[in-house]
mmCIF file of C-alpha atoms in Angstrom:
data_model
loop_
_atom_site.group_PDB
_atom_site.id
_atom_site.type_symbol
_atom_site.label_atom_id
_atom_site.label_comp_id
_atom_site.label_asym_id
_atom_site.label_seq_id
_atom_site.Cartn_x
_atom_site.Cartn_y
_atom_site.Cartn_z
ATOM 1 C CA UNK A 1 141.424 80.790 101.689
ATOM 2 C CA UNK A 2 142.092 84.517 102.257
ATOM 3 C CA UNK A 3 139.231 86.421 104.020
ATOM 4 C CA UNK A 4 138.362 89.536 102.370
ATOM 5 C CA UNK A 5 137.782 92.627 104.966
ATOM 6 C CA UNK A 6 134.725 94.665 103.959
ATOM 7 C CA UNK A 7 131.635 96.224 105.560
ATOM 8 C CA UNK A 8 129.408 94.632 102.880
ATOM 9 C CA UNK A 9 129.198 91.460 100.700
ATOM 10 C CA UNK A 10 126.619 91.426 98.060
ATOM 11 C CA UNK A 11 124.728 88.354 96.719
ATOM 12 C CA UNK A 12 123.291 88.881 93.241
ATOM 13 C CA UNK A 13 120.703 86.520 91.862
ATOM 14 C CA UNK A 14 120.500 86.928 87.954
ATOM 15 C CA UNK A 15 119.249 85.102 85.008
ATOM 16 C CA UNK A 16 119.265 87.601 82.207
ATOM 17 C CA UNK A 17 120.727 90.675 80.719
ATOM 18 C CA UNK A 18 124.578 90.386 81.269
ATOM 19 C CA UNK A 19 125.244 93.844 80.258
ATOM 20 C CA UNK A 20 123.365 95.179 83.103
ATOM 21 C CA UNK A 21 124.640 92.437 85.599
ATOM 22 C CA UNK A 22 128.145 93.526 84.723
ATOM 23 C CA UNK A 23 127.189 97.075 85.190
ATOM 24 C CA UNK A 24 125.800 96.413 88.582
ATOM 25 C CA UNK A 25 128.814 94.561 89.347
ATOM 26 C CA UNK A 26 131.126 97.487 88.592
ATOM 27 C CA UNK A 27 128.685 100.010 90.504
ATOM 28 C CA UNK A 28 129.173 97.677 93.541
ATOM 29 C CA UNK A 29 132.968 98.219 93.599
ATOM 30 C CA UNK A 30 134.810 97.610 95.930
ATOM 31 C CA UNK A 31 132.346 95.247 97.630
ATOM 32 C CA UNK A 32 132.795 91.524 97.091
ATOM 33 C CA UNK A 33 129.919 89.988 94.800
ATOM 34 C CA UNK A 34 128.744 86.472 95.084
ATOM 35 C CA UNK A 35 126.910 85.925 91.645
ATOM 36 C CA UNK A 36 124.501 83.267 91.019
ATOM 37 C CA UNK A 37 123.212 82.955 87.494
ATOM 38 C CA UNK A 38 120.131 80.699 86.847
ATOM 39 C CA UNK A 39 120.821 77.157 85.537
ATOM 40 C CA UNK A 40 118.076 77.484 83.158
ATOM 41 C CA UNK A 41 120.016 80.511 81.414
ATOM 42 C CA UNK A 42 121.506 79.632 78.141
ATOM 43 C CA UNK A 43 125.269 78.958 78.410
ATOM 44 C CA UNK A 44 126.229 81.821 76.049
ATOM 45 C CA UNK A 45 124.442 84.288 78.433
ATOM 46 C CA UNK A 46 126.055 82.798 81.409
ATOM 47 C CA UNK A 47 129.513 83.189 79.649
ATOM 48 C CA UNK A 48 128.813 86.849 78.781
ATOM 49 C CA UNK A 49 127.763 87.435 82.336
ATOM 50 C CA UNK A 50 130.878 86.001 83.924
ATOM 51 C CA UNK A 51 133.710 86.050 81.556
ATOM 52 C CA UNK A 52 136.822 88.086 82.694
ATOM 53 C CA UNK A 53 135.041 89.374 85.945
ATOM 54 C CA UNK A 54 137.253 91.004 88.713
ATOM 55 C CA UNK A 55 138.726 88.800 91.509
ATOM 56 C CA UNK A 56 136.256 90.299 93.846
ATOM 57 C CA UNK A 57 133.379 88.476 92.190
ATOM 58 C CA UNK A 58 132.700 84.719 92.993
ATOM 59 C CA UNK A 59 130.414 82.821 90.703
ATOM 60 C CA UNK A 60 128.250 80.505 92.776
ATOM 61 C CA UNK A 61 127.269 77.051 91.678
ATOM 62 C CA UNK A 62 124.360 77.208 89.442
ATOM 63 C CA UNK A 63 120.775 76.100 90.449
ATOM 64 C CA UNK A 64 117.576 76.213 88.493
ATOM 65 C CA UNK A 65 115.876 79.094 89.921
ATOM 66 C CA UNK A 66 112.835 80.848 88.539
ATOM 67 C CA UNK A 67 109.688 82.722 89.408
ATOM 68 C CA UNK A 68 108.278 81.638 92.910
ATOM 69 C CA UNK A 69 110.753 78.700 93.023
ATOM 70 C CA UNK A 70 112.170 77.158 96.273
ATOM 71 C CA UNK A 71 115.509 77.076 94.620
ATOM 72 C CA UNK A 72 115.685 80.986 94.923
ATOM 73 C CA UNK A 73 116.002 80.609 98.722
ATOM 74 C CA UNK A 74 118.631 77.732 98.356
ATOM 75 C CA UNK A 75 120.668 80.113 96.127
ATOM 76 C CA UNK A 76 120.293 82.913 98.530
ATOM 77 C CA UNK A 77 121.403 80.724 101.454
ATOM 78 C CA UNK A 78 124.291 79.403 99.344
ATOM 79 C CA UNK A 79 125.391 83.070 98.808
ATOM 80 C CA UNK A 80 125.335 83.674 102.553
ATOM 81 C CA UNK A 81 127.313 80.659 103.281
ATOM 82 C CA UNK A 82 129.998 81.847 100.663
ATOM 83 C CA UNK A 83 130.064 85.298 101.923
ATOM 84 C CA UNK A 84 130.383 84.333 105.365
ATOM 85 C CA UNK A 85 133.152 81.730 104.497
ATOM 86 C CA UNK A 86 135.229 84.186 102.199
ATOM 87 C CA UNK A 87 134.840 87.569 103.698
ATOM 88 C CA UNK A 88 134.487 89.305 107.271
ATOM 89 C CA UNK A 89 131.604 91.371 106.004
ATOM 90 C CA UNK A 90 129.596 92.909 108.850
ATOM 91 C CA UNK A 91 126.585 92.875 106.590
ATOM 92 C CA UNK A 92 125.226 90.811 103.557
ATOM 93 C CA UNK A 93 122.969 92.282 100.987
ATOM 94 C CA UNK A 94 120.705 90.303 98.674
ATOM 95 C CA UNK A 95 120.096 91.909 95.210
ATOM 96 C CA UNK A 96 118.637 90.610 92.042
ATOM 97 C CA UNK A 97 120.287 91.161 88.598
ATOM 98 C CA UNK A 98 117.944 94.041 87.820
ATOM 99 C CA UNK A 99 118.905 96.046 90.980
ATOM 100 C CA UNK A 100 121.339 99.018 91.098
ATOM 101 C CA UNK A 101 122.750 101.235 93.921
ATOM 102 C CA UNK A 102 121.786 104.820 94.457
ATOM 103 C CA UNK A 103 124.823 105.530 96.627
ATOM 104 C CA UNK A 104 128.537 104.950 96.396
ATOM 105 C CA UNK A 105 130.641 102.673 98.612
ATOM 106 C CA UNK A 106 131.432 105.274 101.108
ATOM 107 C CA UNK A 107 127.940 106.251 101.827
ATOM 108 C CA UNK A 108 126.776 102.571 102.071
ATOM 109 C CA UNK A 109 129.746 101.659 104.293
ATOM 110 C CA UNK A 110 129.002 104.608 106.546
ATOM 111 C CA UNK A 111 125.247 103.513 107.019
ATOM 112 C CA UNK A 112 126.413 99.980 107.884
ATOM 113 C CA UNK A 113 129.194 101.183 110.356
ATOM 114 C CA UNK A 114 126.548 103.329 112.136
ATOM 115 C CA UNK A 115 124.341 100.279 112.530
ATOM 116 C CA UNK A 116 126.633 97.363 113.889
ATOM 117 C CA UNK A 117 124.818 94.134 114.200
ATOM 118 C CA UNK A 118 121.670 95.530 112.689
ATOM 119 C CA UNK A 119 119.731 94.174 109.757
ATOM 120 C CA UNK A 120 117.519 96.117 107.289
ATOM 121 C CA UNK A 121 114.760 93.828 106.223
ATOM 122 C CA UNK A 122 111.013 93.772 106.085
ATOM 123 C CA UNK A 123 109.887 90.988 108.406
ATOM 124 C CA UNK A 124 106.158 91.105 109.387
ATOM 125 C CA UNK A 125 104.241 88.190 111.188
ATOM 126 C CA UNK A 126 101.462 86.685 109.233
ATOM 127 C CA UNK A 127 98.866 87.542 108.507
ATOM 128 C CA UNK A 128 100.598 90.113 106.409
ATOM 129 C CA UNK A 129 97.891 92.797 105.484
ATOM 130 C CA UNK A 130 99.120 93.350 101.902
ATOM 131 C CA UNK A 131 98.785 89.749 101.089
ATOM 132 C CA UNK A 132 95.102 89.250 100.390
ATOM 133 C CA UNK A 133 92.181 88.494 102.551
ATOM 134 C CA UNK A 134 93.830 85.721 104.779
ATOM 135 C CA UNK A 135 97.155 87.806 105.030
ATOM 136 C CA UNK A 136 99.195 85.079 103.295
ATOM 137 C CA UNK A 137 98.464 82.228 105.679
ATOM 138 C CA UNK A 138 97.239 80.106 102.721
ATOM 139 C CA UNK A 139 100.818 80.360 101.246
ATOM 140 C CA UNK A 140 101.884 78.224 104.218
ATOM 141 C CA UNK A 141 99.024 76.027 105.045
ATOM 142 C CA UNK A 142 98.786 74.366 101.456
ATOM 143 C CA UNK A 143 101.190 72.772 99.182
ATOM 144 C CA UNK A 144 102.166 74.936 96.129
ATOM 145 C CA UNK A 145 104.061 74.493 92.799
ATOM 146 C CA UNK A 146 104.929 77.218 90.285
ATOM 147 C CA UNK A 147 104.367 76.560 86.562
ATOM 148 C CA UNK A 148 104.970 79.169 83.839
ATOM 149 C CA UNK A 149 104.249 82.021 86.277
ATOM 150 C CA UNK A 150 100.961 80.416 87.526
ATOM 151 C CA UNK A 151 100.304 79.086 91.070
ATOM 152 C CA UNK A 152 99.266 75.550 91.450
ATOM 153 C CA UNK A 153 97.828 74.876 94.836
ATOM 154 C CA UNK A 154 96.683 71.375 96.404
ATOM 155 C CA UNK A 155 93.545 72.460 98.273
ATOM 156 C CA UNK A 156 94.225 69.997 101.248
ATOM 157 C CA UNK A 157 95.487 71.694 104.385
ATOM 158 C CA UNK A 158 98.603 70.353 105.948
ATOM 159 C CA UNK A 159 100.348 70.340 109.193
ATOM 160 C CA UNK A 160 102.585 73.430 109.834
ATOM 161 C CA UNK A 161 105.490 73.442 112.133
ATOM 162 C CA UNK A 162 104.684 74.800 115.648
ATOM 163 C CA UNK A 163 107.919 76.035 116.605
ATOM 164 C CA UNK A 164 108.003 78.685 113.852
ATOM 165 C CA UNK A 165 106.751 82.241 113.866
ATOM 166 C CA UNK A 166 105.595 82.634 110.300
ATOM 167 C CA UNK A 167 106.318 85.832 108.567
ATOM 168 C CA UNK A 168 106.840 87.617 105.322
ATOM 169 C CA UNK A 169 108.487 90.556 103.393
ATOM 170 C CA UNK A 170 110.554 91.545 100.459
ATOM 171 C CA UNK A 171 113.211 89.246 99.166
ATOM 172 C CA UNK A 172 115.546 92.120 99.114
ATOM 173 C CA UNK A 173 117.467 92.853 102.401
ATOM 174 C CA UNK A 174 120.699 93.678 104.018
ATOM 175 C CA UNK A 175 121.347 91.217 106.961
ATOM 176 C CA UNK A 176 123.806 91.605 109.878
ATOM 177 C CA UNK A 177 126.493 89.030 109.779
ATOM 178 C CA UNK A 178 125.185 86.928 112.802
ATOM 179 C CA UNK A 179 121.581 87.111 111.250
ATOM 180 C CA UNK A 180 122.915 85.669 107.957
ATOM 181 C CA UNK A 181 124.746 82.941 109.970
ATOM 182 C CA UNK A 182 121.495 82.214 111.746
ATOM 183 C CA UNK A 183 119.671 81.629 108.622
ATOM 184 C CA UNK A 184 122.410 79.305 107.207
ATOM 185 C CA UNK A 185 122.299 77.406 110.622
ATOM 186 C CA UNK A 186 118.721 76.774 110.342
ATOM 187 C CA UNK A 187 118.834 75.758 106.647
ATOM 188 C CA UNK A 188 121.422 73.145 107.666
ATOM 189 C CA UNK A 189 120.177 72.051 111.074
ATOM 190 C CA UNK A 190 116.453 71.748 110.188
ATOM 191 C CA UNK A 191 115.781 69.578 106.954
ATOM 192 C CA UNK A 192 112.296 69.218 108.006
ATOM 193 C CA UNK A 193 111.809 72.898 107.591
ATOM 194 C CA UNK A 194 113.506 72.821 104.125
ATOM 195 C CA UNK A 195 111.265 70.109 103.159
ATOM 196 C CA UNK A 196 108.214 71.973 104.420
ATOM 197 C CA UNK A 197 109.342 75.399 102.642
ATOM 198 C CA UNK A 198 109.889 73.577 99.298
ATOM 199 C CA UNK A 199 106.125 73.663 98.909
ATOM 200 C CA UNK A 200 105.329 77.054 100.492
ATOM 201 C CA UNK A 201 104.385 79.717 97.829
ATOM 202 C CA UNK A 202 107.011 82.124 97.026
ATOM 203 C CA UNK A 203 109.517 80.853 99.618
ATOM 204 C CA UNK A 204 111.869 83.635 99.152
ATOM 205 C CA UNK A 205 109.343 86.071 100.729
ATOM 206 C CA UNK A 206 108.587 83.910 103.821
ATOM 207 C CA UNK A 207 111.617 81.631 104.775
ATOM 208 C CA UNK A 208 114.159 84.128 105.842
ATOM 209 C CA UNK A 209 111.525 86.334 107.564
ATOM 210 C CA UNK A 210 110.106 83.486 109.378
ATOM 211 C CA UNK A 211 113.564 82.413 110.625
ATOM 212 C CA UNK A 212 114.288 86.054 111.920
ATOM 213 C CA UNK A 213 110.966 86.401 113.622
ATOM 214 C CA UNK A 214 111.164 83.125 115.451
ATOM 215 C CA UNK A 215 112.926 83.846 118.769
ATOM 216 C CA UNK A 216 114.386 80.251 119.271
ATOM 217 C CA UNK A 217 116.141 81.066 116.014
ATOM 218 C CA UNK A 218 116.996 84.641 116.192
ATOM 219 C CA UNK A 219 116.448 85.804 119.716
ATOM 220 C CA UNK A 220 117.808 89.327 119.295
ATOM 221 C CA UNK A 221 116.148 90.217 115.930
ATOM 222 C CA UNK A 222 113.287 92.397 117.539
ATOM 223 C CA UNK A 223 115.871 94.821 118.779
ATOM 224 C CA UNK A 224 118.471 94.388 116.073
ATOM 225 C CA UNK A 225 116.766 95.421 112.898
ATOM 226 C CA UNK A 226 115.249 98.253 111.036
ATOM 227 C CA UNK A 227 111.956 97.780 109.136
ATOM 228 C CA UNK A 228 113.018 100.780 106.965
ATOM 229 C CA UNK A 229 113.547 99.292 103.396
ATOM 230 C CA UNK A 230 116.971 100.369 101.620
ATOM 231 C CA UNK A 231 115.408 99.711 98.200
ATOM 232 C CA UNK A 232 113.292 102.260 96.142
ATOM 233 C CA UNK A 233 111.058 100.089 93.823
ATOM 234 C CA UNK A 234 109.135 101.942 91.163
ATOM 235 C CA UNK A 235 105.651 100.601 91.632
ATOM 236 C CA UNK A 236 103.135 102.687 89.668
ATOM 237 C CA UNK A 237 99.921 101.780 91.288
ATOM 238 C CA UNK A 238 98.700 99.206 88.673
ATOM 239 C CA UNK A 239 98.126 95.474 89.467
ATOM 240 C CA UNK A 240 101.048 93.340 88.308
ATOM 241 C CA UNK A 241 103.163 90.646 89.642
ATOM 242 C CA UNK A 242 106.549 92.441 89.200
ATOM 243 C CA UNK A 243 107.477 96.163 89.411
ATOM 244 C CA UNK A 244 107.674 97.831 86.030
ATOM 245 C CA UNK A 245 110.909 98.575 84.379
ATOM 246 C CA UNK A 246 112.487 102.108 85.017
ATOM 247 C CA UNK A 247 113.247 104.500 82.248
ATOM 248 C CA UNK A 248 114.665 108.065 82.041
ATOM 249 C CA UNK A 249 111.147 109.356 82.454
ATOM 250 C CA UNK A 250 111.384 107.995 86.147
ATOM 251 C CA UNK A 251 114.548 109.997 87.020
ATOM 252 C CA UNK A 252 112.576 112.780 88.936
ATOM 253 C CA UNK A 253 110.700 110.487 91.072
ATOM 254 C CA UNK A 254 113.638 108.219 91.631
ATOM 255 C CA UNK A 255 115.946 110.949 92.885
ATOM 256 C CA UNK A 256 113.199 112.708 94.825
ATOM 257 C CA UNK A 257 112.246 109.559 96.632
ATOM 258 C CA UNK A 258 115.627 108.777 97.527
ATOM 259 C CA UNK A 259 115.801 111.363 100.366
ATOM 260 C CA UNK A 260 112.034 111.857 100.912
ATOM 261 C CA UNK A 261 110.812 113.182 104.158
ATOM 262 C CA UNK A 262 109.166 109.844 105.353
ATOM 263 C CA UNK A 263 112.234 107.826 104.624
ATOM 264 C CA UNK A 264 114.630 108.144 107.841
ATOM 265 C CA UNK A 265 117.225 106.299 106.041
ATOM 266 C CA UNK A 266 117.993 107.203 102.398
ATOM 267 C CA UNK A 267 117.453 104.509 99.770
ATOM 268 C CA UNK A 268 120.702 102.985 98.741
ATOM 269 C CA UNK A 269 119.515 100.558 96.261
ATOM 270 C CA UNK A 270 116.539 100.581 93.541
ATOM 271 C CA UNK A 271 115.110 98.506 90.948
ATOM 272 C CA UNK A 272 113.915 97.478 88.418
ATOM 273 C CA UNK A 273 116.393 98.209 85.479
ATOM 274 C CA UNK A 274 117.484 96.704 82.267
ATOM 275 C CA UNK A 275 119.956 97.467 79.562
ATOM 276 C CA UNK A 276 117.297 98.117 76.787
ATOM 277 C CA UNK A 277 114.996 100.321 78.913
ATOM 278 C CA UNK A 278 117.129 101.865 81.560
ATOM 279 C CA UNK A 279 120.526 102.877 80.253
ATOM 280 C CA UNK A 280 119.876 106.607 80.027
ATOM 281 C CA UNK A 281 118.519 106.625 83.530
ATOM 282 C CA UNK A 282 121.490 104.612 84.718
ATOM 283 C CA UNK A 283 123.666 107.193 83.244
ATOM 284 C CA UNK A 284 121.986 109.786 85.198
ATOM 285 C CA UNK A 285 122.423 107.611 88.495
ATOM 286 C CA UNK A 286 126.068 107.143 87.847
ATOM 287 C CA UNK A 287 126.871 110.682 87.306
ATOM 288 C CA UNK A 288 124.721 111.690 90.393
ATOM 289 C CA UNK A 289 126.431 109.325 92.744
ATOM 290 C CA UNK A 290 129.788 108.779 91.276
ATOM 291 C CA UNK A 291 129.449 105.207 90.405
ATOM 292 C CA UNK A 292 131.530 103.094 88.189
ATOM 293 C CA UNK A 293 134.621 104.886 88.348
ATOM 294 C CA UNK A 294 136.952 101.884 88.712
ATOM 295 C CA UNK A 295 138.867 99.689 86.366
ATOM 296 C CA UNK A 296 136.201 97.050 86.951
ATOM 297 C CA UNK A 297 133.938 98.918 84.481
ATOM 298 C CA UNK A 298 135.780 97.517 81.444
ATOM 299 C CA UNK A 299 133.486 95.760 78.778
ATOM 300 C CA UNK A 300 134.185 92.240 77.978
ATOM 301 C CA UNK A 301 133.086 91.192 74.478
ATOM 302 C CA UNK A 302 131.513 87.779 74.458
ATOM 303 C CA UNK A 303 129.087 86.435 71.977
ATOM 304 C CA UNK A 304 125.672 86.527 73.230
#
């Protein structure tokens, strides 16, 4: 199998809105994309999302992912595994199907080239102050299940692994190649941790941060990462489980925040976008940053 030379490989976890997913794929040109579509998504939506994609896009085997599911982590790791095997990327980014770049490939490549071996990821040891009164420790201490966007918790404490530094942070991240490989290695070599994390609450916010923060797994992480996020997320101050959808009315604050004084590294991605709510805003982003200029951005008409 040919190895693709690139500074960045992108994993995209998607479950709906094939029109936006295809727009996102085009905006990420020329980076290789490893696309996962939730197995719960209807087959016609999956077909619309994947038919006729360029050769740089690799469709991953489908898993039944969903809100707060462990399978989100499994799909993420499958993306790392494929990206490491099929490219020589120095970095691997994890995006969702509702994300979008705020920079062209040259700017993103320059940022990564200037930071060899360095990850851009939020990974804070628990207790995490933003995660409630106990700082998120109950996420790990008790067994959980997700049901229709509700948390089900078995109120019986369990033993936790003693050789892990538990941490948390955003699902969205850009990992240096050797850090992505380290995550895959722990996933493969520690089935006990995989079994434990299947019942951790929202494992995609804790598994990778915990692997990275554990010195036995990732000894160089403290000196080889930037806690500065690369995503601008349009939180509006209201209490909700997910960020609001962005529209043209958000153009000013999105573009202003991209290079704000308190952001030492410009945001190069943002969320949350959809075809129905965000098309006008995405047109502004494309025009501002010169995105979607290649032949990849050709519509494929598939019945949805």
